[in-house]
Amino acid sequence: MSQPMMILVRPQMGENIGAAARAMLNFGLEGMRIVDPRDGWPNPKAVAMASGAGRLLDRAGVFPDVAAAVADCQYVFATTARPRELTKPVLTPEEAMAQARAMIAKGMKVGVLFGPERTGLENDDVALANAIITVPVNPEFASLNLAQCTLLTAYEWRRQTDGAIPVPEIDLATGIEVEKLGDHYEEVLDKAGFFFPETKAANMKLNLRSMWSRLALTRADVQTLHGMLRQIIRRQG
């Protein structure tokens, strides 16, 4: 992955998938992943709209959920215009793509999430991201369609050919490694009665998942946190 992977989450219209593919290829991006497309895949309307960018659709990976689509990524951006309860760094497309280019230059795998046309990304999707991309648009009319948002991000990627911001030499954990860490803690905390009362349990678990991704954990961090929890359980046993 010498480029960020553009991940379309539950896209609704084939035409928008095709338009996003064209926008990507305009600026030299060719890695597309599609999560649970509403009208199935392959989609002839997407192919027709993509025109000369059809090869992106031919190679696009299709995934059942966001967790699977970002499992091999070490850093994930989520695009959203709506305020979120989740605490995440918020960047412009320019800032995000400068950071992405620097990370990829270090050998890291980066993904960018784009939500479905009608509702955008859900909180469960954003919880799996490390940071948020928000375009500074007119607050009275902030909605961008899927292809427009993809184009703005791809443009900033192309523009960041030079002058990428430096990042330290770190070995960030992949999405699947962070997910397994979350599973481990959630299981133990559930047995300990942490998620109480039951009416608040779902939101508590969501906030915990968001916290793990926000920390941008290294592989060593993940191993240490697993080890700490195992030792606590061992001592209590």
PDB file of N, CA, C and O in Angstrom, residues 139-209:
ATOM      1  N   PRO A 139     -21.214  25.983   6.910  1.00  0.00           N
ATOM      2  CA  PRO A 139     -21.933  25.264   7.971  1.00  0.00           C
ATOM      3  C   PRO A 139     -23.439  25.184   7.739  1.00  0.00           C
ATOM      4  O   PRO A 139     -24.111  24.327   8.299  1.00  0.00           O
ATOM      5  N   GLU A 140     -23.963  26.079   6.898  1.00  0.00           N
ATOM      6  CA  GLU A 140     -25.393  26.040   6.611  1.00  0.00           C
ATOM      7  C   GLU A 140     -25.734  25.034   5.515  1.00  0.00           C
ATOM      8  O   GLU A 140     -26.904  24.724   5.281  1.00  0.00           O
ATOM      9  N   PHE A 141     -24.708  24.520   4.835  1.00  0.00           N
ATOM     10  CA  PHE A 141     -24.920  23.499   3.804  1.00  0.00           C
ATOM     11  C   PHE A 141     -23.646  22.662   3.736  1.00  0.00           C
ATOM     12  O   PHE A 141     -22.835  22.802   2.831  1.00  0.00           O
ATOM     13  N   ALA A 142     -23.482  21.804   4.729  1.00  0.00           N
ATOM     14  CA  ALA A 142     -22.206  21.103   4.921  1.00  0.00           C
ATOM     15  C   ALA A 142     -22.123  19.767   4.200  1.00  0.00           C
ATOM     16  O   ALA A 142     -21.053  19.167   4.128  1.00  0.00           O
ATOM     17  N   SER A 143     -23.226  19.284   3.662  1.00  0.00           N
ATOM     18  CA  SER A 143     -23.251  17.942   3.098  1.00  0.00           C
ATOM     19  C   SER A 143     -22.510  17.875   1.761  1.00  0.00           C
ATOM     20  O   SER A 143     -22.772  18.658   0.845  1.00  0.00           O
ATOM     21  N   LEU A 144     -21.587  16.932   1.662  1.00  0.00           N
ATOM     22  CA  LEU A 144     -20.896  16.626   0.409  1.00  0.00           C
ATOM     23  C   LEU A 144     -21.300  15.229  -0.036  1.00  0.00           C
ATOM     24  O   LEU A 144     -21.462  14.338   0.800  1.00  0.00           O
ATOM     25  N   ASN A 145     -21.454  15.030  -1.346  1.00  0.00           N
ATOM     26  CA  ASN A 145     -21.749  13.670  -1.760  1.00  0.00           C
ATOM     27  C   ASN A 145     -20.467  12.830  -1.771  1.00  0.00           C
ATOM     28  O   ASN A 145     -19.361  13.339  -1.606  1.00  0.00           O
ATOM     29  N   LEU A 146     -20.641  11.542  -1.953  1.00  0.00           N
ATOM     30  CA  LEU A 146     -19.531  10.597  -1.828  1.00  0.00           C
ATOM     31  C   LEU A 146     -18.390  10.929  -2.773  1.00  0.00           C
ATOM     32  O   LEU A 146     -17.219  10.966  -2.380  1.00  0.00           O
ATOM     33  N   ALA A 147     -18.702  11.196  -4.036  1.00  0.00           N
ATOM     34  CA  ALA A 147     -17.657  11.474  -5.018  1.00  0.00           C
ATOM     35  C   ALA A 147     -16.935  12.783  -4.716  1.00  0.00           C
ATOM     36  O   ALA A 147     -15.721  12.892  -4.886  1.00  0.00           O
ATOM     37  N   GLN A 148     -17.683  13.806  -4.267  1.00  0.00           N
ATOM     38  CA  GLN A 148     -17.057  15.086  -3.933  1.00  0.00           C
ATOM     39  C   GLN A 148     -16.065  14.932  -2.787  1.00  0.00           C
ATOM     40  O   GLN A 148     -14.948  15.468  -2.835  1.00  0.00           O
ATOM     41  N   CYS A 149     -16.457  14.212  -1.756  1.00  0.00           N
ATOM     42  CA  CYS A 149     -15.576  14.023  -0.604  1.00  0.00           C
ATOM     43  C   CYS A 149     -14.339  13.224  -0.994  1.00  0.00           C
ATOM     44  O   CYS A 149     -13.220  13.529  -0.576  1.00  0.00           O
ATOM     45  N   THR A 150     -14.546  12.202  -1.828  1.00  0.00           N
ATOM     46  CA  THR A 150     -13.415  11.402  -2.307  1.00  0.00           C
ATOM     47  C   THR A 150     -12.474  12.260  -3.135  1.00  0.00           C
ATOM     48  O   THR A 150     -11.246  12.175  -2.999  1.00  0.00           O
ATOM     49  N   LEU A 151     -13.034  13.107  -4.003  1.00  0.00           N
ATOM     50  CA  LEU A 151     -12.208  13.961  -4.860  1.00  0.00           C
ATOM     51  C   LEU A 151     -11.365  14.936  -4.037  1.00  0.00           C
ATOM     52  O   LEU A 151     -10.172  15.117  -4.307  1.00  0.00           O
ATOM     53  N   LEU A 152     -11.964  15.572  -3.030  1.00  0.00           N
ATOM     54  CA  LEU A 152     -11.221  16.524  -2.202  1.00  0.00           C
ATOM     55  C   LEU A 152     -10.054  15.841  -1.492  1.00  0.00           C
ATOM     56  O   LEU A 152      -8.941  16.388  -1.433  1.00  0.00           O
ATOM     57  N   THR A 153     -10.300  14.656  -0.983  1.00  0.00           N
ATOM     58  CA  THR A 153      -9.244  13.932  -0.286  1.00  0.00           C
ATOM     59  C   THR A 153      -8.155  13.495  -1.245  1.00  0.00           C
ATOM     60  O   THR A 153      -6.958  13.621  -0.950  1.00  0.00           O
ATOM     61  N   ALA A 154      -8.567  12.978  -2.412  1.00  0.00           N
ATOM     62  CA  ALA A 154      -7.591  12.539  -3.410  1.00  0.00           C
ATOM     63  C   ALA A 154      -6.762  13.713  -3.925  1.00  0.00           C
ATOM     64  O   ALA A 154      -5.547  13.583  -4.156  1.00  0.00           O
ATOM     65  N   TYR A 155      -7.391  14.863  -4.107  1.00  0.00           N
ATOM     66  CA  TYR A 155      -6.669  16.059  -4.548  1.00  0.00           C
ATOM     67  C   TYR A 155      -5.583  16.438  -3.552  1.00  0.00           C
ATOM     68  O   TYR A 155      -4.443  16.743  -3.928  1.00  0.00           O
ATOM     69  N   GLU A 156      -5.931  16.424  -2.266  1.00  0.00           N
ATOM     70  CA  GLU A 156      -4.938  16.789  -1.254  1.00  0.00           C
ATOM     71  C   GLU A 156      -3.821  15.758  -1.186  1.00  0.00           C
ATOM     72  O   GLU A 156      -2.666  16.110  -0.935  1.00  0.00           O
ATOM     73  N   TRP A 157      -4.135  14.499  -1.426  1.00  0.00           N
ATOM     74  CA  TRP A 157      -3.080  13.476  -1.486  1.00  0.00           C
ATOM     75  C   TRP A 157      -2.096  13.810  -2.603  1.00  0.00           C
ATOM     76  O   TRP A 157      -0.885  13.775  -2.415  1.00  0.00           O
ATOM     77  N   ARG A 158      -2.623  14.132  -3.765  1.00  0.00           N
ATOM     78  CA  ARG A 158      -1.775  14.447  -4.920  1.00  0.00           C
ATOM     79  C   ARG A 158      -0.934  15.693  -4.663  1.00  0.00           C
ATOM     80  O   ARG A 158       0.234  15.768  -5.045  1.00  0.00           O
ATOM     81  N   ARG A 159      -1.552  16.663  -3.996  1.00  0.00           N
ATOM     82  CA  ARG A 159      -0.878  17.935  -3.750  1.00  0.00           C
ATOM     83  C   ARG A 159       0.246  17.808  -2.730  1.00  0.00           C
ATOM     84  O   ARG A 159       1.149  18.657  -2.688  1.00  0.00           O
ATOM     85  N   GLN A 160       0.211  16.763  -1.936  1.00  0.00           N
ATOM     86  CA  GLN A 160       1.207  16.587  -0.885  1.00  0.00           C
ATOM     87  C   GLN A 160       2.446  15.830  -1.361  1.00  0.00           C
ATOM     88  O   GLN A 160       3.133  15.191  -0.569  1.00  0.00           O
ATOM     89  N   THR A 161       2.724  15.899  -2.653  1.00  0.00           N
ATOM     90  CA  THR A 161       3.882  15.185  -3.203  1.00  0.00           C
ATOM     91  C   THR A 161       5.163  15.574  -2.488  1.00  0.00           C
ATOM     92  O   THR A 161       6.032  14.740  -2.213  1.00  0.00           O
ATOM     93  N   ASP A 162       5.286  16.832  -2.155  1.00  0.00           N
ATOM     94  CA  ASP A 162       6.462  17.313  -1.431  1.00  0.00           C
ATOM     95  C   ASP A 162       6.034  17.907  -0.095  1.00  0.00           C
ATOM     96  O   ASP A 162       4.895  18.303   0.086  1.00  0.00           O
ATOM     97  N   GLY A 163       6.959  17.965   0.815  1.00  0.00           N
ATOM     98  CA  GLY A 163       6.726  18.645   2.076  1.00  0.00           C
ATOM     99  C   GLY A 163       5.885  17.880   3.069  1.00  0.00           C
ATOM    100  O   GLY A 163       5.210  18.471   3.902  1.00  0.00           O
ATOM    101  N   ALA A 164       5.902  16.555   3.000  1.00  0.00           N
ATOM    102  CA  ALA A 164       5.140  15.766   3.972  1.00  0.00           C
ATOM    103  C   ALA A 164       5.707  15.957   5.368  1.00  0.00           C
ATOM    104  O   ALA A 164       6.911  16.091   5.559  1.00  0.00           O
ATOM    105  N   ILE A 165       4.803  15.989   6.347  1.00  0.00           N
ATOM    106  CA  ILE A 165       5.261  16.194   7.709  1.00  0.00           C
ATOM    107  C   ILE A 165       5.950  14.941   8.224  1.00  0.00           C
ATOM    108  O   ILE A 165       5.555  13.826   7.909  1.00  0.00           O
ATOM    109  N   PRO A 166       7.025  15.083   8.992  1.00  0.00           N
ATOM    110  CA  PRO A 166       7.745  13.903   9.484  1.00  0.00           C
ATOM    111  C   PRO A 166       6.970  13.199  10.587  1.00  0.00           C
ATOM    112  O   PRO A 166       6.251  13.832  11.363  1.00  0.00           O
ATOM    113  N   VAL A 167       7.103  11.892  10.636  1.00  0.00           N
ATOM    114  CA  VAL A 167       6.548  11.123  11.752  1.00  0.00           C
ATOM    115  C   VAL A 167       7.657  10.234  12.292  1.00  0.00           C
ATOM    116  O   VAL A 167       8.568   9.857  11.574  1.00  0.00           O
ATOM    117  N   PRO A 168       7.617   9.936  13.588  1.00  0.00           N
ATOM    118  CA  PRO A 168       8.676   9.117  14.170  1.00  0.00           C
ATOM    119  C   PRO A 168       8.636   7.693  13.654  1.00  0.00           C
ATOM    120  O   PRO A 168       7.618   7.224  13.139  1.00  0.00           O
ATOM    121  N   GLU A 169       9.759   6.986  13.813  1.00  0.00           N
ATOM    122  CA  GLU A 169       9.842   5.584  13.422  1.00  0.00           C
ATOM    123  C   GLU A 169       9.107   4.744  14.452  1.00  0.00           C
ATOM    124  O   GLU A 169       9.642   4.398  15.500  1.00  0.00           O
ATOM    125  N   ILE A 170       7.850   4.411  14.177  1.00  0.00           N
ATOM    126  CA  ILE A 170       7.070   3.611  15.109  1.00  0.00           C
ATOM    127  C   ILE A 170       6.370   2.489  14.358  1.00  0.00           C
ATOM    128  O   ILE A 170       6.077   2.607  13.169  1.00  0.00           O
ATOM    129  N   ASP A 171       6.131   1.403  15.065  1.00  0.00           N
ATOM    130  CA  ASP A 171       5.480   0.231  14.488  1.00  0.00           C
ATOM    131  C   ASP A 171       4.063   0.151  15.034  1.00  0.00           C
ATOM    132  O   ASP A 171       3.802  -0.541  16.019  1.00  0.00           O
ATOM    133  N   LEU A 172       3.141   0.878  14.400  1.00  0.00           N
ATOM    134  CA  LEU A 172       1.774   0.920  14.891  1.00  0.00           C
ATOM    135  C   LEU A 172       1.079  -0.431  14.714  1.00  0.00           C
ATOM    136  O   LEU A 172       1.339  -1.154  13.750  1.00  0.00           O
ATOM    137  N   ALA A 173       0.199  -0.729  15.634  1.00  0.00           N
ATOM    138  CA  ALA A 173      -0.596  -1.946  15.543  1.00  0.00           C
ATOM    139  C   ALA A 173      -1.596  -1.838  14.400  1.00  0.00           C
ATOM    140  O   ALA A 173      -2.051  -0.746  14.048  1.00  0.00           O
ATOM    141  N   THR A 174      -1.947  -2.973  13.820  1.00  0.00           N
ATOM    142  CA  THR A 174      -2.948  -2.990  12.760  1.00  0.00           C
ATOM    143  C   THR A 174      -4.345  -2.946  13.371  1.00  0.00           C
ATOM    144  O   THR A 174      -4.531  -3.144  14.578  1.00  0.00           O
ATOM    145  N   GLY A 175      -5.336  -2.733  12.502  1.00  0.00           N
ATOM    146  CA  GLY A 175      -6.703  -2.679  12.977  1.00  0.00           C
ATOM    147  C   GLY A 175      -7.142  -3.964  13.654  1.00  0.00           C
ATOM    148  O   GLY A 175      -7.837  -3.933  14.680  1.00  0.00           O
ATOM    149  N   ILE A 176      -6.742  -5.116  13.117  1.00  0.00           N
ATOM    150  CA  ILE A 176      -7.162  -6.381  13.708  1.00  0.00           C
ATOM    151  C   ILE A 176      -6.505  -6.591  15.066  1.00  0.00           C
ATOM    152  O   ILE A 176      -7.116  -7.151  15.988  1.00  0.00           O
ATOM    153  N   GLU A 177      -5.276  -6.122  15.237  1.00  0.00           N
ATOM    154  CA  GLU A 177      -4.604  -6.250  16.529  1.00  0.00           C
ATOM    155  C   GLU A 177      -5.284  -5.394  17.597  1.00  0.00           C
ATOM    156  O   GLU A 177      -5.456  -5.829  18.744  1.00  0.00           O
ATOM    157  N   VAL A 178      -5.692  -4.190  17.214  1.00  0.00           N
ATOM    158  CA  VAL A 178      -6.407  -3.321  18.153  1.00  0.00           C
ATOM    159  C   VAL A 178      -7.791  -3.896  18.456  1.00  0.00           C
ATOM    160  O   VAL A 178      -8.274  -3.852  19.593  1.00  0.00           O
ATOM    161  N   GLU A 179      -8.434  -4.460  17.437  1.00  0.00           N
ATOM    162  CA  GLU A 179      -9.754  -5.068  17.648  1.00  0.00           C
ATOM    163  C   GLU A 179      -9.667  -6.226  18.643  1.00  0.00           C
ATOM    164  O   GLU A 179     -10.509  -6.358  19.548  1.00  0.00           O
ATOM    165  N   LYS A 180      -8.640  -7.076  18.506  1.00  0.00           N
ATOM    166  CA  LYS A 180      -8.473  -8.209  19.423  1.00  0.00           C
ATOM    167  C   LYS A 180      -8.183  -7.726  20.844  1.00  0.00           C
ATOM    168  O   LYS A 180      -8.627  -8.334  21.818  1.00  0.00           O
ATOM    169  N   LEU A 181      -7.429  -6.631  20.959  1.00  0.00           N
ATOM    170  CA  LEU A 181      -7.181  -6.056  22.286  1.00  0.00           C
ATOM    171  C   LEU A 181      -8.501  -5.592  22.904  1.00  0.00           C
ATOM    172  O   LEU A 181      -8.773  -5.849  24.083  1.00  0.00           O
ATOM    173  N   GLY A 182      -9.322  -4.918  22.105  1.00  0.00           N
ATOM    174  CA  GLY A 182     -10.629  -4.474  22.592  1.00  0.00           C
ATOM    175  C   GLY A 182     -11.500  -5.640  23.012  1.00  0.00           C
ATOM    176  O   GLY A 182     -12.195  -5.576  24.035  1.00  0.00           O
ATOM    177  N   ASP A 183     -11.464  -6.730  22.229  1.00  0.00           N
ATOM    178  CA  ASP A 183     -12.231  -7.927  22.576  1.00  0.00           C
ATOM    179  C   ASP A 183     -11.796  -8.471  23.942  1.00  0.00           C
ATOM    180  O   ASP A 183     -12.631  -8.858  24.767  1.00  0.00           O
ATOM    181  N   HIS A 184     -10.466  -8.498  24.144  1.00  0.00           N
ATOM    182  CA  HIS A 184      -9.904  -9.050  25.385  1.00  0.00           C
ATOM    183  C   HIS A 184     -10.386  -8.243  26.592  1.00  0.00           C
ATOM    184  O   HIS A 184     -10.897  -8.800  27.578  1.00  0.00           O
ATOM    185  N   TYR A 185     -10.249  -6.936  26.523  1.00  0.00           N
ATOM    186  CA  TYR A 185     -10.647  -6.084  27.643  1.00  0.00           C
ATOM    187  C   TYR A 185     -12.164  -6.104  27.855  1.00  0.00           C
ATOM    188  O   TYR A 185     -12.641  -6.118  28.997  1.00  0.00           O
ATOM    189  N   GLU A 186     -12.897  -6.104  26.754  1.00  0.00           N
ATOM    190  CA  GLU A 186     -14.356  -6.117  26.875  1.00  0.00           C
ATOM    191  C   GLU A 186     -14.834  -7.393  27.559  1.00  0.00           C
ATOM    192  O   GLU A 186     -15.737  -7.354  28.405  1.00  0.00           O
ATOM    193  N   GLU A 187     -14.237  -8.517  27.205  1.00  0.00           N
ATOM    194  CA  GLU A 187     -14.618  -9.797  27.809  1.00  0.00           C
ATOM    195  C   GLU A 187     -14.355  -9.799  29.317  1.00  0.00           C
ATOM    196  O   GLU A 187     -15.210 -10.183  30.121  1.00  0.00           O
ATOM    197  N   VAL A 188     -13.151  -9.341  29.701  1.00  0.00           N
ATOM    198  CA  VAL A 188     -12.783  -9.349  31.116  1.00  0.00           C
ATOM    199  C   VAL A 188     -13.618  -8.342  31.902  1.00  0.00           C
ATOM    200  O   VAL A 188     -14.103  -8.637  33.009  1.00  0.00           O
ATOM    201  N   LEU A 189     -13.798  -7.148  31.350  1.00  0.00           N
ATOM    202  CA  LEU A 189     -14.582  -6.127  32.046  1.00  0.00           C
ATOM    203  C   LEU A 189     -16.047  -6.528  32.174  1.00  0.00           C
ATOM    204  O   LEU A 189     -16.704  -6.198  33.165  1.00  0.00           O
ATOM    205  N   ASP A 190     -16.547  -7.236  31.168  1.00  0.00           N
ATOM    206  CA  ASP A 190     -17.924  -7.710  31.230  1.00  0.00           C
ATOM    207  C   ASP A 190     -18.100  -8.696  32.388  1.00  0.00           C
ATOM    208  O   ASP A 190     -19.060  -8.593  33.166  1.00  0.00           O
ATOM    209  N   LYS A 191     -17.150  -9.621  32.538  1.00  0.00           N
ATOM    210  CA  LYS A 191     -17.209 -10.588  33.628  1.00  0.00           C
ATOM    211  C   LYS A 191     -17.079  -9.901  34.991  1.00  0.00           C
ATOM    212  O   LYS A 191     -17.633 -10.365  35.985  1.00  0.00           O
ATOM    213  N   ALA A 192     -16.345  -8.788  35.010  1.00  0.00           N
ATOM    214  CA  ALA A 192     -16.140  -8.066  36.274  1.00  0.00           C
ATOM    215  C   ALA A 192     -17.310  -7.142  36.625  1.00  0.00           C
ATOM    216  O   ALA A 192     -17.293  -6.492  37.674  1.00  0.00           O
ATOM    217  N   GLY A 193     -18.311  -7.059  35.735  1.00  0.00           N
ATOM    218  CA  GLY A 193     -19.469  -6.214  36.005  1.00  0.00           C
ATOM    219  C   GLY A 193     -19.236  -4.744  35.741  1.00  0.00           C
ATOM    220  O   GLY A 193     -19.968  -3.883  36.258  1.00  0.00           O
ATOM    221  N   PHE A 194     -18.240  -4.441  34.904  1.00  0.00           N
ATOM    222  CA  PHE A 194     -17.912  -3.040  34.640  1.00  0.00           C
ATOM    223  C   PHE A 194     -19.010  -2.335  33.847  1.00  0.00           C
ATOM    224  O   PHE A 194     -19.287  -1.162  34.058  1.00  0.00           O
ATOM    225  N   PHE A 195     -19.623  -3.043  32.902  1.00  0.00           N
ATOM    226  CA  PHE A 195     -20.609  -2.418  32.018  1.00  0.00           C
ATOM    227  C   PHE A 195     -21.978  -2.391  32.706  1.00  0.00           C
ATOM    228  O   PHE A 195     -22.863  -3.206  32.434  1.00  0.00           O
ATOM    229  N   PHE A 196     -22.128  -1.421  33.608  1.00  0.00           N
ATOM    230  CA  PHE A 196     -23.334  -1.300  34.425  1.00  0.00           C
ATOM    231  C   PHE A 196     -23.709   0.182  34.569  1.00  0.00           C
ATOM    232  O   PHE A 196     -22.809   1.023  34.682  1.00  0.00           O
ATOM    233  N   PRO A 197     -24.976   0.508  34.504  1.00  0.00           N
ATOM    234  CA  PRO A 197     -26.126  -0.371  34.299  1.00  0.00           C
ATOM    235  C   PRO A 197     -26.231  -0.855  32.857  1.00  0.00           C
ATOM    236  O   PRO A 197     -25.582  -0.309  31.957  1.00  0.00           O
ATOM    237  N   GLU A 198     -27.077  -1.845  32.640  1.00  0.00           N
ATOM    238  CA  GLU A 198     -27.188  -2.476  31.325  1.00  0.00           C
ATOM    239  C   GLU A 198     -27.612  -1.486  30.251  1.00  0.00           C
ATOM    240  O   GLU A 198     -27.207  -1.604  29.091  1.00  0.00           O
ATOM    241  N   THR A 199     -28.410  -0.488  30.629  1.00  0.00           N
ATOM    242  CA  THR A 199     -28.891   0.490  29.644  1.00  0.00           C
ATOM    243  C   THR A 199     -27.759   1.339  29.071  1.00  0.00           C
ATOM    244  O   THR A 199     -27.893   1.910  27.994  1.00  0.00           O
ATOM    245  N   LYS A 200     -26.644   1.429  29.795  1.00  0.00           N
ATOM    246  CA  LYS A 200     -25.506   2.228  29.329  1.00  0.00           C
ATOM    247  C   LYS A 200     -24.375   1.377  28.768  1.00  0.00           C
ATOM    248  O   LYS A 200     -23.362   1.911  28.322  1.00  0.00           O
ATOM    249  N   ALA A 201     -24.541   0.057  28.794  1.00  0.00           N
ATOM    250  CA  ALA A 201     -23.446  -0.845  28.417  1.00  0.00           C
ATOM    251  C   ALA A 201     -22.984  -0.645  26.983  1.00  0.00           C
ATOM    252  O   ALA A 201     -21.781  -0.595  26.711  1.00  0.00           O
ATOM    253  N   ALA A 202     -23.939  -0.519  26.059  1.00  0.00           N
ATOM    254  CA  ALA A 202     -23.561  -0.396  24.640  1.00  0.00           C
ATOM    255  C   ALA A 202     -22.725   0.857  24.402  1.00  0.00           C
ATOM    256  O   ALA A 202     -21.710   0.808  23.682  1.00  0.00           O
ATOM    257  N   ASN A 203     -23.116   1.971  25.002  1.00  0.00           N
ATOM    258  CA  ASN A 203     -22.371   3.215  24.812  1.00  0.00           C
ATOM    259  C   ASN A 203     -21.009   3.166  25.501  1.00  0.00           C
ATOM    260  O   ASN A 203     -20.021   3.705  24.991  1.00  0.00           O
ATOM    261  N   MET A 204     -20.934   2.497  26.639  1.00  0.00           N
ATOM    262  CA  MET A 204     -19.657   2.331  27.333  1.00  0.00           C
ATOM    263  C   MET A 204     -18.690   1.515  26.484  1.00  0.00           C
ATOM    264  O   MET A 204     -17.498   1.841  26.385  1.00  0.00           O
ATOM    265  N   LYS A 205     -19.199   0.468  25.848  1.00  0.00           N
ATOM    266  CA  LYS A 205     -18.349  -0.368  24.992  1.00  0.00           C
ATOM    267  C   LYS A 205     -17.891   0.410  23.765  1.00  0.00           C
ATOM    268  O   LYS A 205     -16.739   0.284  23.329  1.00  0.00           O
ATOM    269  N   LEU A 206     -18.788   1.217  23.203  1.00  0.00           N
ATOM    270  CA  LEU A 206     -18.424   2.041  22.041  1.00  0.00           C
ATOM    271  C   LEU A 206     -17.323   3.028  22.405  1.00  0.00           C
ATOM    272  O   LEU A 206     -16.347   3.199  21.672  1.00  0.00           O
ATOM    273  N   ASN A 207     -17.443   3.684  23.556  1.00  0.00           N
ATOM    274  CA  ASN A 207     -16.425   4.639  23.989  1.00  0.00           C
ATOM    275  C   ASN A 207     -15.084   3.961  24.244  1.00  0.00           C
ATOM    276  O   ASN A 207     -14.027   4.537  23.966  1.00  0.00           O
ATOM    277  N   LEU A 208     -15.146   2.740  24.766  1.00  0.00           N
ATOM    278  CA  LEU A 208     -13.906   1.999  25.000  1.00  0.00           C
ATOM    279  C   LEU A 208     -13.223   1.669  23.685  1.00  0.00           C
ATOM    280  O   LEU A 208     -12.001   1.824  23.545  1.00  0.00           O
ATOM    281  N   ARG A 209     -13.996   1.238  22.689  1.00  0.00           N
ATOM    282  CA  ARG A 209     -13.426   0.936  21.365  1.00  0.00           C
ATOM    283  C   ARG A 209     -12.810   2.191  20.745  1.00  0.00           C
ATOM    284  O   ARG A 209     -11.744   2.153  20.137  1.00  0.00           O
TER     285      ARG A 209
END
